[in-house]
Amino acid sequence: MAVEERSAQQTVPAGTAPAADAKQEQLAPYRMDKTDTRLTTDQGIPVDDTDNSLKAGPRGPSLLEDFHLREKIMRFDHERIPERVVHARGSGAHGYFQPYGDGLAPYTAARFLTDPDVRTPVFVRFSTVQGSRGSTDTPRDVRGFATKFYTEEGNFDLVGNNMPVFFIQDGIKFPDLVHAVKPEPHHEMPQASSAHDTFWDFVSLQPETMHHVIWLMSDRALPRSFRTMQGFGVHTFRLVDAEGRSTFVKFHWTPLAGVHSLIFDEAQKISGKDPDFNRRDLWESIEAGVYPEYELGVQLIPEQDEFAFADFDLLDATKIVPEELVPVSPVGRMVLDRNPDNFFAETEQVAFCVGNVVPGIDFTDDPLLQARLFSYLDTQLTRLGGPNFAQIPINRPVAPVRHHQQDGFHQDDIPLGQANYHPNSTGGGCPFVPGAGTFPEAFTHRPELVDGHKMRKRAETFADHYSQATLFWNSMSAWEREHIVAAYRFELGKVAYPHIRERVVAHLNRIDNTLATAVAAGIGVAAPEAVSVNHGGSSPALSQAGQPLATIAGRRVAVLAADGVAAAGIAGLKEFLEANDAVLDVLGLVDGVVRTAEGGTLPVTRAMVTAASVLYDAVVVPDGDEAVSQLIGDGLALQFVAEAYKHAKPLIVLGLGDRMVEAARLPVYATSDRVEGESSKPIAAALDGVVFLAPGAQVDDRFTKDVFEAIAAHRHYDRPVDGIAA
Ligand code: HDD
């Protein structure tokens, strides 16, 4: 729903005089007048010159009376607001959520979750956590996944992350965690990285972090795209029905494009080549009509099963509820189909709050959640300059707003009448609160008996910090484990203090001895002696291996090109990829066009020097004797192919392009296999995600099927890559 439509629904408080209607014009959001395009000041005064300040003579001093100069510079000086203390870097998108059916009707009174005819507008902001607003998109980090549902009963904010657990159990530790992971206070380094002393010092002294830390060391911390990462509400919430009966719930977002990640070397290179990598991908996908889609799933746990899980406490945010114990049921779909009109007005000014819940959803006593209920409201006071941030268009509910709040910085409303208190008779008693039990739509906190001594104490059911980290480790495929070990080695390799490295290895040993030993071997720490801790359990749902090969939508493919390139194969491939919502960029040695073997020209999307293999999901090596010879002679082109191979990406090799695979010294295709002038592969053959098309062969269904599968798989980690120089 457009901002204009939403704001139009901001109704005047019930009970105000009809004369109020005339005033509503003034309540509309501040808008530039687009009917007259001439420049004015903020006060609407037409401007005659915005390029020269008012001076005493052309070479004379500037004059204080130049109100246009003063206003222009004053506005510029104050353009920045404080960035978010965490999650400062983010990207947003509009869309909608719609339930599949009424399956949740027995559990919740929230209509937006139970009525399949209700399409609820949403705004989602994805973010990194550690870095500043201008930091890179691809550090090893948790990603925020915050969704504002503009429901007819008010705003519901699901402020989650792309990992289902959190570092700490009690919100009182949040400032410590954030201080430790952010750049160190004495020199403000490193930016957007957990690979430093203070982070590892903190986590190794606070072992409840160990489960989340292993997620952070996994590929989950390097999402290929916001379109290909999961989201989790993390805490256990409650669904509440109209009679006040409650069911525990965990919220899950699953991307329909599959769950895919970068590898760390690639992520680091992308930080230099395109620091906006994930932001650009989200923007361009939506512009291209390839809308990111996510399925909302729920794990439902009956109230009486609160203590049914022997190994963990539902109120402990460092734990998951394994899907093997409680399956995730799909309940609806979210589609992101519109980019923001203005980054600052929407993405920067959106204010999420975990406390924004609507009737039908309620909290639990999770001590992490409870602290969040305070923090989000509080932080906006500084960030958005006062208490009226709910009036900013992106934060306004579509539900009507009626209350007695008043004044404060940036009050956009002009409240009418005398009645700014309750109860009143000067305003006809409005807005009023109907008598108890006569206003079923009202949010009613679920009555709950609370009985306990006042104390600062952690429940004993929160005491196990290792079993679920072990579960995660046990559930990983071989390549996922390799990546995890490499990540620990990298991060701890940046830690200067040996005793911190040793302490972390000791914790890892309580997760799994092979993990601890492998990490220790890379960081100069003695291998720890095995202790019997691994319970052997695993949860296949935790692994990213074996994603469904359902789609290649939104994938970016690069074809290298030079004069003499055979255009026919490229044309067939392009048609196939575009029909499947993937993109094919032609990268030339220079910009412009290349001459084709067929005698025509092929436009170059961009010069290779402005691109890099790390920015693509797959690489095509073209056919054409002359073109292949030129590409083989170009170090950048050879590096492009070798690096894509090393990063386990699909390589599509057309005709004589296989000479280039050989020149790049890739192991998949030895010279001896190839008969001079033709490919040894009959028509099309796929090997570890390298797909060949024989010279002169047509792009046919067999070939495109191999291409589809190679790209849909995303990465091919079974390849031997250690010896590749890239
Ligand atoms: Fe938080 C922002 C997610 C624990 C305090 N948090 C923030 C955002 C996300 C999360 C996605 C960015 C929202 C946006 O895009 O504007 N935070 C989480 C999750 C947590 C969590 C999934 C654990 C389950 N957070 C957490 C705790 C506290 C905070 C325990 C404090 C006690 N979080 C904040 C904050 C932020 C924030 C300081 C910074 C900017 C903002 O709220 O609006 O209030």
PDB file of N, CA, C and O in Angstrom, residues 247-312:
ATOM      1  N   THR A 247      -0.695 -20.788  22.682  1.00  0.00           N
ATOM      2  CA  THR A 247       0.158 -21.855  22.153  1.00  0.00           C
ATOM      3  C   THR A 247       1.525 -21.235  21.897  1.00  0.00           C
ATOM      4  O   THR A 247       1.596 -20.139  21.318  1.00  0.00           O
ATOM      5  N   PHE A 248       2.598 -21.899  22.310  1.00  0.00           N
ATOM      6  CA  PHE A 248       3.935 -21.363  22.027  1.00  0.00           C
ATOM      7  C   PHE A 248       4.209 -21.449  20.533  1.00  0.00           C
ATOM      8  O   PHE A 248       3.798 -22.407  19.864  1.00  0.00           O
ATOM      9  N   VAL A 249       4.957 -20.466  20.024  1.00  0.00           N
ATOM     10  CA  VAL A 249       5.239 -20.458  18.587  1.00  0.00           C
ATOM     11  C   VAL A 249       6.651 -19.956  18.332  1.00  0.00           C
ATOM     12  O   VAL A 249       7.143 -19.054  19.006  1.00  0.00           O
ATOM     13  N   LYS A 250       7.294 -20.582  17.352  1.00  0.00           N
ATOM     14  CA  LYS A 250       8.572 -20.100  16.801  1.00  0.00           C
ATOM     15  C   LYS A 250       8.306 -19.759  15.350  1.00  0.00           C
ATOM     16  O   LYS A 250       7.717 -20.573  14.612  1.00  0.00           O
ATOM     17  N   PHE A 251       8.737 -18.568  14.915  1.00  0.00           N
ATOM     18  CA  PHE A 251       8.503 -18.131  13.536  1.00  0.00           C
ATOM     19  C   PHE A 251       9.738 -18.396  12.668  1.00  0.00           C
ATOM     20  O   PHE A 251      10.860 -18.106  13.067  1.00  0.00           O
ATOM     21  N   HIS A 252       9.490 -18.881  11.448  1.00  0.00           N
ATOM     22  CA  HIS A 252      10.575 -19.162  10.485  1.00  0.00           C
ATOM     23  C   HIS A 252      10.220 -18.548   9.130  1.00  0.00           C
ATOM     24  O   HIS A 252       9.098 -18.731   8.653  1.00  0.00           O
ATOM     25  N   TRP A 253      11.169 -17.878   8.498  1.00  0.00           N
ATOM     26  CA  TRP A 253      11.017 -17.471   7.092  1.00  0.00           C
ATOM     27  C   TRP A 253      11.911 -18.362   6.244  1.00  0.00           C
ATOM     28  O   TRP A 253      13.111 -18.486   6.538  1.00  0.00           O
ATOM     29  N   THR A 254      11.377 -18.947   5.194  1.00  0.00           N
ATOM     30  CA  THR A 254      12.198 -19.775   4.306  1.00  0.00           C
ATOM     31  C   THR A 254      12.152 -19.191   2.899  1.00  0.00           C
ATOM     32  O   THR A 254      11.071 -19.033   2.331  1.00  0.00           O
ATOM     33  N   PRO A 255      13.309 -18.848   2.329  1.00  0.00           N
ATOM     34  CA  PRO A 255      13.296 -18.240   0.989  1.00  0.00           C
ATOM     35  C   PRO A 255      12.951 -19.271  -0.080  1.00  0.00           C
ATOM     36  O   PRO A 255      13.487 -20.382  -0.057  1.00  0.00           O
ATOM     37  N   LEU A 256      12.067 -18.900  -0.995  1.00  0.00           N
ATOM     38  CA  LEU A 256      11.691 -19.869  -2.026  1.00  0.00           C
ATOM     39  C   LEU A 256      12.802 -20.045  -3.058  1.00  0.00           C
ATOM     40  O   LEU A 256      12.776 -20.972  -3.850  1.00  0.00           O
ATOM     41  N   ALA A 257      13.794 -19.153  -3.052  1.00  0.00           N
ATOM     42  CA  ALA A 257      14.925 -19.282  -3.982  1.00  0.00           C
ATOM     43  C   ALA A 257      16.015 -20.205  -3.429  1.00  0.00           C
ATOM     44  O   ALA A 257      17.098 -20.295  -4.003  1.00  0.00           O
ATOM     45  N   GLY A 258      15.750 -20.884  -2.304  1.00  0.00           N
ATOM     46  CA  GLY A 258      16.766 -21.756  -1.707  1.00  0.00           C
ATOM     47  C   GLY A 258      17.663 -20.974  -0.759  1.00  0.00           C
ATOM     48  O   GLY A 258      17.675 -19.743  -0.769  1.00  0.00           O
ATOM     49  N   VAL A 259      18.398 -21.725   0.067  1.00  0.00           N
ATOM     50  CA  VAL A 259      19.290 -21.092   1.051  1.00  0.00           C
ATOM     51  C   VAL A 259      20.720 -21.266   0.536  1.00  0.00           C
ATOM     52  O   VAL A 259      21.222 -22.385   0.479  1.00  0.00           O
ATOM     53  N   HIS A 260      21.345 -20.161   0.127  1.00  0.00           N
ATOM     54  CA  HIS A 260      22.679 -20.253  -0.487  1.00  0.00           C
ATOM     55  C   HIS A 260      23.617 -19.203   0.094  1.00  0.00           C
ATOM     56  O   HIS A 260      23.183 -18.093   0.414  1.00  0.00           O
ATOM     57  N   SER A 261      24.890 -19.579   0.134  1.00  0.00           N
ATOM     58  CA  SER A 261      25.887 -18.679   0.727  1.00  0.00           C
ATOM     59  C   SER A 261      27.063 -18.459  -0.210  1.00  0.00           C
ATOM     60  O   SER A 261      27.268 -19.195  -1.171  1.00  0.00           O
ATOM     61  N   LEU A 262      27.838 -17.451   0.135  1.00  0.00           N
ATOM     62  CA  LEU A 262      29.126 -17.214  -0.516  1.00  0.00           C
ATOM     63  C   LEU A 262      30.167 -18.052   0.215  1.00  0.00           C
ATOM     64  O   LEU A 262      29.887 -18.596   1.287  1.00  0.00           O
ATOM     65  N   ILE A 263      31.390 -18.126  -0.352  1.00  0.00           N
ATOM     66  CA  ILE A 263      32.459 -18.656   0.482  1.00  0.00           C
ATOM     67  C   ILE A 263      33.333 -17.479   0.912  1.00  0.00           C
ATOM     68  O   ILE A 263      33.297 -16.410   0.309  1.00  0.00           O
ATOM     69  N   PHE A 264      34.080 -17.675   1.967  1.00  0.00           N
ATOM     70  CA  PHE A 264      34.655 -16.537   2.674  1.00  0.00           C
ATOM     71  C   PHE A 264      35.633 -15.742   1.795  1.00  0.00           C
ATOM     72  O   PHE A 264      35.619 -14.504   1.785  1.00  0.00           O
ATOM     73  N   ASP A 265      36.457 -16.455   1.044  1.00  0.00           N
ATOM     74  CA  ASP A 265      37.413 -15.752   0.178  1.00  0.00           C
ATOM     75  C   ASP A 265      36.668 -14.827  -0.781  1.00  0.00           C
ATOM     76  O   ASP A 265      37.064 -13.683  -1.013  1.00  0.00           O
ATOM     77  N   GLU A 266      35.582 -15.357  -1.305  1.00  0.00           N
ATOM     78  CA  GLU A 266      34.765 -14.592  -2.248  1.00  0.00           C
ATOM     79  C   GLU A 266      34.144 -13.374  -1.545  1.00  0.00           C
ATOM     80  O   GLU A 266      34.175 -12.249  -2.060  1.00  0.00           O
ATOM     81  N   ALA A 267      33.598 -13.605  -0.358  1.00  0.00           N
ATOM     82  CA  ALA A 267      32.940 -12.523   0.379  1.00  0.00           C
ATOM     83  C   ALA A 267      33.931 -11.393   0.659  1.00  0.00           C
ATOM     84  O   ALA A 267      33.591 -10.206   0.558  1.00  0.00           O
ATOM     85  N   GLN A 268      35.156 -11.766   0.982  1.00  0.00           N
ATOM     86  CA  GLN A 268      36.162 -10.737   1.272  1.00  0.00           C
ATOM     87  C   GLN A 268      36.490  -9.939   0.007  1.00  0.00           C
ATOM     88  O   GLN A 268      36.644  -8.722   0.056  1.00  0.00           O
ATOM     89  N   LYS A 269      36.582 -10.639  -1.129  1.00  0.00           N
ATOM     90  CA  LYS A 269      36.897  -9.927  -2.379  1.00  0.00           C
ATOM     91  C   LYS A 269      35.732  -9.048  -2.806  1.00  0.00           C
ATOM     92  O   LYS A 269      35.923  -7.936  -3.309  1.00  0.00           O
ATOM     93  N   ILE A 270      34.521  -9.540  -2.601  1.00  0.00           N
ATOM     94  CA  ILE A 270      33.339  -8.730  -2.970  1.00  0.00           C
ATOM     95  C   ILE A 270      33.342  -7.420  -2.182  1.00  0.00           C
ATOM     96  O   ILE A 270      32.935  -6.377  -2.699  1.00  0.00           O
ATOM     97  N   SER A 271      33.816  -7.468  -0.957  1.00  0.00           N
ATOM     98  CA  SER A 271      33.837  -6.249  -0.145  1.00  0.00           C
ATOM     99  C   SER A 271      34.570  -5.124  -0.855  1.00  0.00           C
ATOM    100  O   SER A 271      34.231  -3.958  -0.688  1.00  0.00           O
ATOM    101  N   GLY A 272      35.583  -5.467  -1.655  1.00  0.00           N
ATOM    102  CA  GLY A 272      36.289  -4.442  -2.428  1.00  0.00           C
ATOM    103  C   GLY A 272      35.651  -4.179  -3.773  1.00  0.00           C
ATOM    104  O   GLY A 272      35.528  -3.045  -4.212  1.00  0.00           O
ATOM    105  N   LYS A 273      35.205  -5.240  -4.441  1.00  0.00           N
ATOM    106  CA  LYS A 273      34.684  -5.093  -5.811  1.00  0.00           C
ATOM    107  C   LYS A 273      33.312  -4.450  -5.821  1.00  0.00           C
ATOM    108  O   LYS A 273      32.980  -3.700  -6.730  1.00  0.00           O
ATOM    109  N   ASP A 274      32.484  -4.801  -4.871  1.00  0.00           N
ATOM    110  CA  ASP A 274      31.145  -4.211  -4.810  1.00  0.00           C
ATOM    111  C   ASP A 274      30.622  -4.285  -3.372  1.00  0.00           C
ATOM    112  O   ASP A 274      29.910  -5.212  -3.007  1.00  0.00           O
ATOM    113  N   PRO A 275      30.965  -3.276  -2.552  1.00  0.00           N
ATOM    114  CA  PRO A 275      30.528  -3.312  -1.145  1.00  0.00           C
ATOM    115  C   PRO A 275      29.007  -3.308  -0.999  1.00  0.00           C
ATOM    116  O   PRO A 275      28.485  -3.618   0.058  1.00  0.00           O
ATOM    117  N   ASP A 276      28.279  -2.979  -2.067  1.00  0.00           N
ATOM    118  CA  ASP A 276      26.807  -2.948  -2.031  1.00  0.00           C
ATOM    119  C   ASP A 276      26.199  -4.224  -2.598  1.00  0.00           C
ATOM    120  O   ASP A 276      25.039  -4.223  -3.048  1.00  0.00           O
ATOM    121  N   PHE A 277      26.959  -5.290  -2.584  1.00  0.00           N
ATOM    122  CA  PHE A 277      26.585  -6.511  -3.299  1.00  0.00           C
ATOM    123  C   PHE A 277      25.174  -6.999  -2.956  1.00  0.00           C
ATOM    124  O   PHE A 277      24.358  -7.251  -3.836  1.00  0.00           O
ATOM    125  N   ASN A 278      24.864  -7.129  -1.676  1.00  0.00           N
ATOM    126  CA  ASN A 278      23.542  -7.648  -1.307  1.00  0.00           C
ATOM    127  C   ASN A 278      22.454  -6.609  -1.518  1.00  0.00           C
ATOM    128  O   ASN A 278      21.335  -6.934  -1.908  1.00  0.00           O
ATOM    129  N   ARG A 279      22.790  -5.364  -1.250  1.00  0.00           N
ATOM    130  CA  ARG A 279      21.817  -4.284  -1.458  1.00  0.00           C
ATOM    131  C   ARG A 279      21.453  -4.188  -2.947  1.00  0.00           C
ATOM    132  O   ARG A 279      20.300  -4.095  -3.317  1.00  0.00           O
ATOM    133  N   ARG A 280      22.477  -4.248  -3.792  1.00  0.00           N
ATOM    134  CA  ARG A 280      22.243  -4.145  -5.237  1.00  0.00           C
ATOM    135  C   ARG A 280      21.411  -5.325  -5.725  1.00  0.00           C
ATOM    136  O   ARG A 280      20.494  -5.181  -6.541  1.00  0.00           O
ATOM    137  N   ASP A 281      21.730  -6.504  -5.232  1.00  0.00           N
ATOM    138  CA  ASP A 281      21.014  -7.709  -5.657  1.00  0.00           C
ATOM    139  C   ASP A 281      19.521  -7.587  -5.322  1.00  0.00           C
ATOM    140  O   ASP A 281      18.658  -7.913  -6.137  1.00  0.00           O
ATOM    141  N   LEU A 282      19.229  -7.098  -4.120  1.00  0.00           N
ATOM    142  CA  LEU A 282      17.823  -6.957  -3.717  1.00  0.00           C
ATOM    143  C   LEU A 282      17.130  -5.933  -4.617  1.00  0.00           C
ATOM    144  O   LEU A 282      16.040  -6.176  -5.149  1.00  0.00           O
ATOM    145  N   TRP A 283      17.787  -4.809  -4.811  1.00  0.00           N
ATOM    146  CA  TRP A 283      17.203  -3.730  -5.613  1.00  0.00           C
ATOM    147  C   TRP A 283      16.968  -4.196  -7.058  1.00  0.00           C
ATOM    148  O   TRP A 283      15.885  -4.057  -7.611  1.00  0.00           O
ATOM    149  N   GLU A 284      18.028  -4.787  -7.646  1.00  0.00           N
ATOM    150  CA  GLU A 284      17.930  -5.163  -9.064  1.00  0.00           C
ATOM    151  C   GLU A 284      16.930  -6.293  -9.280  1.00  0.00           C
ATOM    152  O   GLU A 284      16.232  -6.318 -10.289  1.00  0.00           O
ATOM    153  N   SER A 285      16.854  -7.207  -8.326  1.00  0.00           N
ATOM    154  CA  SER A 285      15.888  -8.306  -8.490  1.00  0.00           C
ATOM    155  C   SER A 285      14.471  -7.744  -8.517  1.00  0.00           C
ATOM    156  O   SER A 285      13.651  -8.149  -9.345  1.00  0.00           O
ATOM    157  N   ILE A 286      14.203  -6.829  -7.613  1.00  0.00           N
ATOM    158  CA  ILE A 286      12.844  -6.276  -7.556  1.00  0.00           C
ATOM    159  C   ILE A 286      12.574  -5.444  -8.809  1.00  0.00           C
ATOM    160  O   ILE A 286      11.508  -5.556  -9.422  1.00  0.00           O
ATOM    161  N   GLU A 287      13.558  -4.662  -9.243  1.00  0.00           N
ATOM    162  CA  GLU A 287      13.371  -3.872 -10.472  1.00  0.00           C
ATOM    163  C   GLU A 287      13.105  -4.789 -11.668  1.00  0.00           C
ATOM    164  O   GLU A 287      12.334  -4.458 -12.556  1.00  0.00           O
ATOM    165  N   ALA A 288      13.770  -5.956 -11.682  1.00  0.00           N
ATOM    166  CA  ALA A 288      13.617  -6.890 -12.807  1.00  0.00           C
ATOM    167  C   ALA A 288      12.346  -7.723 -12.682  1.00  0.00           C
ATOM    168  O   ALA A 288      12.056  -8.555 -13.538  1.00  0.00           O
ATOM    169  N   GLY A 289      11.602  -7.552 -11.597  1.00  0.00           N
ATOM    170  CA  GLY A 289      10.367  -8.328 -11.421  1.00  0.00           C
ATOM    171  C   GLY A 289      10.624  -9.727 -10.891  1.00  0.00           C
ATOM    172  O   GLY A 289       9.726 -10.566 -10.876  1.00  0.00           O
ATOM    173  N   VAL A 290      11.859 -10.015 -10.483  1.00  0.00           N
ATOM    174  CA  VAL A 290      12.151 -11.321  -9.866  1.00  0.00           C
ATOM    175  C   VAL A 290      12.022 -11.107  -8.359  1.00  0.00           C
ATOM    176  O   VAL A 290      12.982 -10.822  -7.657  1.00  0.00           O
ATOM    177  N   TYR A 291      10.810 -11.206  -7.867  1.00  0.00           N
ATOM    178  CA  TYR A 291      10.528 -10.779  -6.506  1.00  0.00           C
ATOM    179  C   TYR A 291      10.999 -11.801  -5.470  1.00  0.00           C
ATOM    180  O   TYR A 291      10.680 -12.986  -5.583  1.00  0.00           O
ATOM    181  N   PRO A 292      11.722 -11.329  -4.469  1.00  0.00           N
ATOM    182  CA  PRO A 292      12.086 -12.246  -3.372  1.00  0.00           C
ATOM    183  C   PRO A 292      10.821 -12.742  -2.671  1.00  0.00           C
ATOM    184  O   PRO A 292       9.911 -11.955  -2.383  1.00  0.00           O
ATOM    185  N   GLU A 293      10.774 -14.036  -2.428  1.00  0.00           N
ATOM    186  CA  GLU A 293       9.600 -14.615  -1.765  1.00  0.00           C
ATOM    187  C   GLU A 293      10.055 -15.494  -0.608  1.00  0.00           C
ATOM    188  O   GLU A 293      11.060 -16.192  -0.711  1.00  0.00           O
ATOM    189  N   TYR A 294       9.291 -15.458   0.451  1.00  0.00           N
ATOM    190  CA  TYR A 294       9.610 -16.234   1.650  1.00  0.00           C
ATOM    191  C   TYR A 294       8.338 -16.879   2.163  1.00  0.00           C
ATOM    192  O   TYR A 294       7.282 -16.243   2.194  1.00  0.00           O
ATOM    193  N   GLU A 295       8.490 -18.113   2.590  1.00  0.00           N
ATOM    194  CA  GLU A 295       7.354 -18.791   3.203  1.00  0.00           C
ATOM    195  C   GLU A 295       7.449 -18.607   4.710  1.00  0.00           C
ATOM    196  O   GLU A 295       8.528 -18.788   5.285  1.00  0.00           O
ATOM    197  N   LEU A 296       6.331 -18.228   5.328  1.00  0.00           N
ATOM    198  CA  LEU A 296       6.318 -18.164   6.795  1.00  0.00           C
ATOM    199  C   LEU A 296       5.931 -19.542   7.324  1.00  0.00           C
ATOM    200  O   LEU A 296       4.925 -20.118   6.901  1.00  0.00           O
ATOM    201  N   GLY A 297       6.752 -20.041   8.225  1.00  0.00           N
ATOM    202  CA  GLY A 297       6.443 -21.326   8.850  1.00  0.00           C
ATOM    203  C   GLY A 297       6.380 -21.157  10.358  1.00  0.00           C
ATOM    204  O   GLY A 297       6.986 -20.224  10.909  1.00  0.00           O
ATOM    205  N   VAL A 298       5.640 -22.020  11.012  1.00  0.00           N
ATOM    206  CA  VAL A 298       5.560 -21.940  12.471  1.00  0.00           C
ATOM    207  C   VAL A 298       5.826 -23.312  13.083  1.00  0.00           C
ATOM    208  O   VAL A 298       5.449 -24.335  12.525  1.00  0.00           O
ATOM    209  N   GLN A 299       6.477 -23.288  14.213  1.00  0.00           N
ATOM    210  CA  GLN A 299       6.543 -24.474  15.074  1.00  0.00           C
ATOM    211  C   GLN A 299       5.595 -24.186  16.224  1.00  0.00           C
ATOM    212  O   GLN A 299       5.749 -23.173  16.919  1.00  0.00           O
ATOM    213  N   LEU A 300       4.613 -25.039  16.402  1.00  0.00           N
ATOM    214  CA  LEU A 300       3.609 -24.812  17.444  1.00  0.00           C
ATOM    215  C   LEU A 300       3.849 -25.796  18.589  1.00  0.00           C
ATOM    216  O   LEU A 300       4.011 -27.006  18.357  1.00  0.00           O
ATOM    217  N   ILE A 301       3.841 -25.273  19.786  1.00  0.00           N
ATOM    218  CA  ILE A 301       4.062 -26.123  20.968  1.00  0.00           C
ATOM    219  C   ILE A 301       2.937 -25.846  21.959  1.00  0.00           C
ATOM    220  O   ILE A 301       2.791 -24.708  22.409  1.00  0.00           O
ATOM    221  N   PRO A 302       2.147 -26.857  22.263  1.00  0.00           N
ATOM    222  CA  PRO A 302       1.035 -26.623  23.184  1.00  0.00           C
ATOM    223  C   PRO A 302       1.536 -26.093  24.522  1.00  0.00           C
ATOM    224  O   PRO A 302       2.624 -26.454  24.983  1.00  0.00           O
ATOM    225  N   GLU A 303       0.715 -25.269  25.118  1.00  0.00           N
ATOM    226  CA  GLU A 303       1.046 -24.645  26.407  1.00  0.00           C
ATOM    227  C   GLU A 303       1.493 -25.688  27.442  1.00  0.00           C
ATOM    228  O   GLU A 303       2.468 -25.488  28.168  1.00  0.00           O
ATOM    229  N   GLN A 304       0.776 -26.814  27.453  1.00  0.00           N
ATOM    230  CA  GLN A 304       1.094 -27.814  28.494  1.00  0.00           C
ATOM    231  C   GLN A 304       2.448 -28.495  28.257  1.00  0.00           C
ATOM    232  O   GLN A 304       2.951 -29.174  29.135  1.00  0.00           O
ATOM    233  N   ASP A 305       3.039 -28.287  27.045  1.00  0.00           N
ATOM    234  CA  ASP A 305       4.347 -28.917  26.777  1.00  0.00           C
ATOM    235  C   ASP A 305       5.517 -27.992  27.107  1.00  0.00           C
ATOM    236  O   ASP A 305       6.645 -28.231  26.676  1.00  0.00           O
ATOM    237  N   GLU A 306       5.252 -26.958  27.879  1.00  0.00           N
ATOM    238  CA  GLU A 306       6.319 -25.989  28.174  1.00  0.00           C
ATOM    239  C   GLU A 306       7.578 -26.666  28.710  1.00  0.00           C
ATOM    240  O   GLU A 306       8.690 -26.271  28.378  1.00  0.00           O
ATOM    241  N   PHE A 307       7.383 -27.693  29.523  1.00  0.00           N
ATOM    242  CA  PHE A 307       8.555 -28.341  30.130  1.00  0.00           C
ATOM    243  C   PHE A 307       8.801 -29.728  29.538  1.00  0.00           C
ATOM    244  O   PHE A 307       9.456 -30.582  30.153  1.00  0.00           O
ATOM    245  N   ALA A 308       8.280 -29.948  28.315  1.00  0.00           N
ATOM    246  CA  ALA A 308       8.392 -31.292  27.727  1.00  0.00           C
ATOM    247  C   ALA A 308       9.783 -31.559  27.154  1.00  0.00           C
ATOM    248  O   ALA A 308      10.108 -32.693  26.837  1.00  0.00           O
ATOM    249  N   PHE A 309      10.604 -30.508  26.983  1.00  0.00           N
ATOM    250  CA  PHE A 309      11.912 -30.713  26.342  1.00  0.00           C
ATOM    251  C   PHE A 309      12.989 -30.807  27.421  1.00  0.00           C
ATOM    252  O   PHE A 309      13.292 -29.825  28.109  1.00  0.00           O
ATOM    253  N   ALA A 310      13.523 -31.997  27.538  1.00  0.00           N
ATOM    254  CA  ALA A 310      14.460 -32.243  28.642  1.00  0.00           C
ATOM    255  C   ALA A 310      15.761 -31.473  28.459  1.00  0.00           C
ATOM    256  O   ALA A 310      16.405 -31.086  29.426  1.00  0.00           O
ATOM    257  N   ASP A 311      16.168 -31.223  27.182  1.00  0.00           N
ATOM    258  CA  ASP A 311      17.524 -30.709  26.939  1.00  0.00           C
ATOM    259  C   ASP A 311      17.622 -29.192  26.890  1.00  0.00           C
ATOM    260  O   ASP A 311      18.714 -28.645  26.816  1.00  0.00           O
ATOM    261  N   PHE A 312      16.508 -28.517  26.832  1.00  0.00           N
ATOM    262  CA  PHE A 312      16.583 -27.053  26.728  1.00  0.00           C
ATOM    263  C   PHE A 312      15.291 -26.446  27.240  1.00  0.00           C
ATOM    264  O   PHE A 312      14.288 -27.140  27.422  1.00  0.00           O
TER     265      PHE A 312
END
